[in-house]
PDB file of C-alpha atoms in Angstrom:
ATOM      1  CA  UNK Y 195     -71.617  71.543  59.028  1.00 88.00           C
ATOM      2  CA  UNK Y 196     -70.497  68.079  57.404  1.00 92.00           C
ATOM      3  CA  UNK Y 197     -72.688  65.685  56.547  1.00 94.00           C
ATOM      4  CA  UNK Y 198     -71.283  62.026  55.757  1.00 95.00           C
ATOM      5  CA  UNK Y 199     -73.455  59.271  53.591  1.00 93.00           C
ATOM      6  CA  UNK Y 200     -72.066  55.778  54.247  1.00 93.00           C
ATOM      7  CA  UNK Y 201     -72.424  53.010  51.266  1.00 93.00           C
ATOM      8  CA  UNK Y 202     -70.976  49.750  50.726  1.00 94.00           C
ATOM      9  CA  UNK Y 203     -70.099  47.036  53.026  1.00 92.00           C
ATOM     10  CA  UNK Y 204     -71.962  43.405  53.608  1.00 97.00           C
ATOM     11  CA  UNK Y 205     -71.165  40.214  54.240  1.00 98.00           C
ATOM     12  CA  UNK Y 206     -67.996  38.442  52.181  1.00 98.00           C
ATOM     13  CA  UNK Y 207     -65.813  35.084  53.095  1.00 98.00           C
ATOM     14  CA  UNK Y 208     -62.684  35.516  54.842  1.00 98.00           C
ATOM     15  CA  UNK Y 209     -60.300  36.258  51.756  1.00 98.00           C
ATOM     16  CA  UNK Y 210     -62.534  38.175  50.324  1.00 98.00           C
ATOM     17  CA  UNK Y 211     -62.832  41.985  49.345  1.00 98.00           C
ATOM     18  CA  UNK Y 212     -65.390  45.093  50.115  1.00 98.00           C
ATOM     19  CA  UNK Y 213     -65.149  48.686  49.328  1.00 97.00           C
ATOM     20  CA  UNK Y 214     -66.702  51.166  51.611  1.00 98.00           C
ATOM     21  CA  UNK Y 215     -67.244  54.907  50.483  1.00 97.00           C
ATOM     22  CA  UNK Y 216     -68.404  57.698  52.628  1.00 97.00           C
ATOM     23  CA  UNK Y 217     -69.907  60.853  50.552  1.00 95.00           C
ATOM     24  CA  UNK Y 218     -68.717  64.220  52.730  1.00 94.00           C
ATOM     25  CA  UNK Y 219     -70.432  67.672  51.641  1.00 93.00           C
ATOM     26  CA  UNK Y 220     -68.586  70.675  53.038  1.00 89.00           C
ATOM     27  CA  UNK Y 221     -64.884  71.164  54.045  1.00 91.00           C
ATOM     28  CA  UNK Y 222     -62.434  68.666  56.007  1.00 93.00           C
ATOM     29  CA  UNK Y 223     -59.189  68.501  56.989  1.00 95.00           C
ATOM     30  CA  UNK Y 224     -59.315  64.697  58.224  1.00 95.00           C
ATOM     31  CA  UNK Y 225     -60.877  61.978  57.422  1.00 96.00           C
ATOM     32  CA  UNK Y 226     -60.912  58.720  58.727  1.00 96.00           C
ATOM     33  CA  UNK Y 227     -62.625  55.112  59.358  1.00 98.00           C
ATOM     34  CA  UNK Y 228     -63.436  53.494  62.691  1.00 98.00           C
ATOM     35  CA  UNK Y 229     -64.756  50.301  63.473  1.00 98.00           C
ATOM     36  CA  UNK Y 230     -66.566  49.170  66.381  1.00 97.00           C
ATOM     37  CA  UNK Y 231     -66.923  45.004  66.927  1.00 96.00           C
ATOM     38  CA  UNK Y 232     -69.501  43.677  69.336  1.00 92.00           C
ATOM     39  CA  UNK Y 233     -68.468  44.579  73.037  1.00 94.00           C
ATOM     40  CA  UNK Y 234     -65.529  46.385  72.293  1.00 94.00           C
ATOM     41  CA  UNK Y 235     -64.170  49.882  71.980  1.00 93.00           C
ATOM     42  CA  UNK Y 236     -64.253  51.864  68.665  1.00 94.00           C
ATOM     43  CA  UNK Y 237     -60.872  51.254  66.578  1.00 96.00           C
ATOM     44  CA  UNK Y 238     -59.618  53.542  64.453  1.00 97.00           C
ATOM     45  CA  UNK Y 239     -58.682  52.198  61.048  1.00 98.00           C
ATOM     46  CA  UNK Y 240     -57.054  54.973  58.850  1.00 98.00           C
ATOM     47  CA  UNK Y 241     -57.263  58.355  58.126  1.00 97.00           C
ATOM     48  CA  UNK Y 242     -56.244  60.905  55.818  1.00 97.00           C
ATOM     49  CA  UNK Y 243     -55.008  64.139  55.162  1.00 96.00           C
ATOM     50  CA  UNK Y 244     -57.631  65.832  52.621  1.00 93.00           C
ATOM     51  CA  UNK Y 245     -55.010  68.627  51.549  1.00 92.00           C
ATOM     52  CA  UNK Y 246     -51.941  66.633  51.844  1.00 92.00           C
ATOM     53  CA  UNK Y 247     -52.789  62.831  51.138  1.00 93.00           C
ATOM     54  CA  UNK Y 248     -51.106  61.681  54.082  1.00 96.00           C
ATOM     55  CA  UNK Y 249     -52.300  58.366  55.121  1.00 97.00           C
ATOM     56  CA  UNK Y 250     -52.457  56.142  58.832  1.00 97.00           C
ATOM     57  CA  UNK Y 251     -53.416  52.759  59.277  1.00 98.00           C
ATOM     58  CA  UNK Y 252     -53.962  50.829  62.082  1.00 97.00           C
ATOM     59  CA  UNK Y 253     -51.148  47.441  62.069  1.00 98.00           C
ATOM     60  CA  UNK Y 254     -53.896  45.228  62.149  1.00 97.00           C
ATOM     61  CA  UNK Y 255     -54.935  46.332  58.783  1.00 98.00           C
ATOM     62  CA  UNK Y 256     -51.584  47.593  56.900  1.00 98.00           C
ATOM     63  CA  UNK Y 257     -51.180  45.731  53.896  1.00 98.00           C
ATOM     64  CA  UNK Y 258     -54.988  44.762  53.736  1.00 98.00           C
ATOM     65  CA  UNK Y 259     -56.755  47.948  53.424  1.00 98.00           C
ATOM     66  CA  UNK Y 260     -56.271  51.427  51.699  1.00 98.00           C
ATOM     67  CA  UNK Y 261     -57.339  54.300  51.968  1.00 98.00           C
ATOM     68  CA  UNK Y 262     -58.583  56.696  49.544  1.00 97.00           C
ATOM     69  CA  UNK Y 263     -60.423  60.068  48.263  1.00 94.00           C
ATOM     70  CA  UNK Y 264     -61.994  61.168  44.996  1.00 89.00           C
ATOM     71  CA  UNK Y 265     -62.111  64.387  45.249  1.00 78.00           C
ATOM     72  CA  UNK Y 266     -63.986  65.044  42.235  1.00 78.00           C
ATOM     73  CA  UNK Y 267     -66.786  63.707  44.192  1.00 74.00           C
ATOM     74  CA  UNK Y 268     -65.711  64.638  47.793  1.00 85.00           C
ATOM     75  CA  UNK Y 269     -65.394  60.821  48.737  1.00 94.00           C
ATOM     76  CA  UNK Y 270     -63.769  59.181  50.969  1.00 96.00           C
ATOM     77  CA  UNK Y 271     -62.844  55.325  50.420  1.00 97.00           C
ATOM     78  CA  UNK Y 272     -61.754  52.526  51.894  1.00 98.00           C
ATOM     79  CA  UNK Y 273     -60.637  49.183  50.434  1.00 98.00           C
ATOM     80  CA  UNK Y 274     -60.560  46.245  52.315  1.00 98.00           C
ATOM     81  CA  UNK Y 275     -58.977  43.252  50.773  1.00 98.00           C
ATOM     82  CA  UNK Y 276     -58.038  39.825  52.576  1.00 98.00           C
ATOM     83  CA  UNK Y 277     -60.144  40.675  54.592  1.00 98.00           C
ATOM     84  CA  UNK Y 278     -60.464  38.429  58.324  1.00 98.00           C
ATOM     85  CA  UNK Y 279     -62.932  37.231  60.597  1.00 97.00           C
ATOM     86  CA  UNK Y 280     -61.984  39.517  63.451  1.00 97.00           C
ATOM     87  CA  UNK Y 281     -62.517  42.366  60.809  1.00 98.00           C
ATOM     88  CA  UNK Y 282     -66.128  42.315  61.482  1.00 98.00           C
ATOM     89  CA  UNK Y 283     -67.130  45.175  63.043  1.00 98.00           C
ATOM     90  CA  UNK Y 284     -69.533  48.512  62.333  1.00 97.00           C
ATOM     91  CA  UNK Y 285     -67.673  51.006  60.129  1.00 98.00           C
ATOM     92  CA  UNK Y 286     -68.113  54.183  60.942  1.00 97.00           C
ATOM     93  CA  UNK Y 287     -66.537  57.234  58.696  1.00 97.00           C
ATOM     94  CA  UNK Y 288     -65.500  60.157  60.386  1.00 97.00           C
ATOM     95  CA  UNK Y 289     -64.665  63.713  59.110  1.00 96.00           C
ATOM     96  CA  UNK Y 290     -63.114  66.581  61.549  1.00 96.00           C
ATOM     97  CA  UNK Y 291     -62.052  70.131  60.472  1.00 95.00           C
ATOM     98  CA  UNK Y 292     -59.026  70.775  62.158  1.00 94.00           C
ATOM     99  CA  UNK Y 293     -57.167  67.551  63.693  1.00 93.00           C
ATOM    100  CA  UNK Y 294     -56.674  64.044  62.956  1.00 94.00           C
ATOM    101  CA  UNK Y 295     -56.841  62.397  65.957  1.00 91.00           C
ATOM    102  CA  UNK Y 296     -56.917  59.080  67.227  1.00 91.00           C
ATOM    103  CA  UNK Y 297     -60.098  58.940  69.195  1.00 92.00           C
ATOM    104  CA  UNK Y 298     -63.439  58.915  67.994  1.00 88.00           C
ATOM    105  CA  UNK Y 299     -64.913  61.321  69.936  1.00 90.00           C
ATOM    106  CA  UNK Y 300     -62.576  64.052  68.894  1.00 92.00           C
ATOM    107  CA  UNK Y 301     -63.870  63.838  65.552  1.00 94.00           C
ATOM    108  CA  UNK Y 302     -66.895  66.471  64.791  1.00 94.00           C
ATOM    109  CA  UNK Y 303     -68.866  64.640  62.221  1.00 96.00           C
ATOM    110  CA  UNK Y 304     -69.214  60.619  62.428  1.00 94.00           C
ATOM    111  CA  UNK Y 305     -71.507  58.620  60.043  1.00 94.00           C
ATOM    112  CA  UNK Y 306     -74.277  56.164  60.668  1.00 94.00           C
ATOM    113  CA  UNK Y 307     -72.399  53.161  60.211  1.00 95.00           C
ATOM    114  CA  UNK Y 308     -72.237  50.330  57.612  1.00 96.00           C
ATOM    115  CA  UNK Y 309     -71.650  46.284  59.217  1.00 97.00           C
ATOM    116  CA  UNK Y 310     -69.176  44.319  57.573  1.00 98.00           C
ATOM    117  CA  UNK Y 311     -69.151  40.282  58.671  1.00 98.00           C
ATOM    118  CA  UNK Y 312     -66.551  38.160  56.995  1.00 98.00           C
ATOM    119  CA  UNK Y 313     -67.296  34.653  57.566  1.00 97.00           C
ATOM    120  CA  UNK Y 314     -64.642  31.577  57.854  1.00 94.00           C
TER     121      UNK Y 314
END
């Protein structure tokens, strides 16, 4: 069993910058960030490789966020810089034990969610 602790997120102008961490306990081979806006479908954001480091982002954030883990701490981050109106959405972290997939159903362990509004 994984559990995942969301922090971070808020409210921030367009431009502007917010860090989102997501505290795992227990093993993972993925882990990832989706975000769901009003009246739309979840998005996945990025992911990563635990053992390996190996990175996806979505191409509406490449450039703008990155993704991250301290693994002293078993944490999973993501940094969101320049960040966009239309990146408003729920943040959800996600955490599976065997694939990396694209959907977020196929994960087995999804957070509570953090909002994140960026305002023109």
């Amino acid at each position: 069993q994984v559990q995942l602790v969301e922090s971070g997120g808020g409210s921030v102008q367009a431009g502007g910058s917010l860090r989102l961490s997501c505290a795992a306990s227990g093993y993972t081979y993925c882990m990832g960030w989706f975000r769901q806006a009003p009246e739309k479908e979840p998005e996945k954001v990025a992911s990563i490789y635990t053992g390996s480091g190996h990175t996806y982002y979505a191409d509406s954030v490449k450039g703008r966020f990155t993704i991250s883990q301290d693994n002293a701490k078993n944490t999973l981050l993501l940094q969101m810089n320049s960040l966009k109106p239309e990146d408003t959405a729920i943040y959800y972290c996600a955490a599976d034990q065997r694939y990396c997939g694209a959907d977020w159903s196929s994960y087995d362990y999804r957070g509570q969610g953090t909002q994140v509004t960026v305002s023109s």
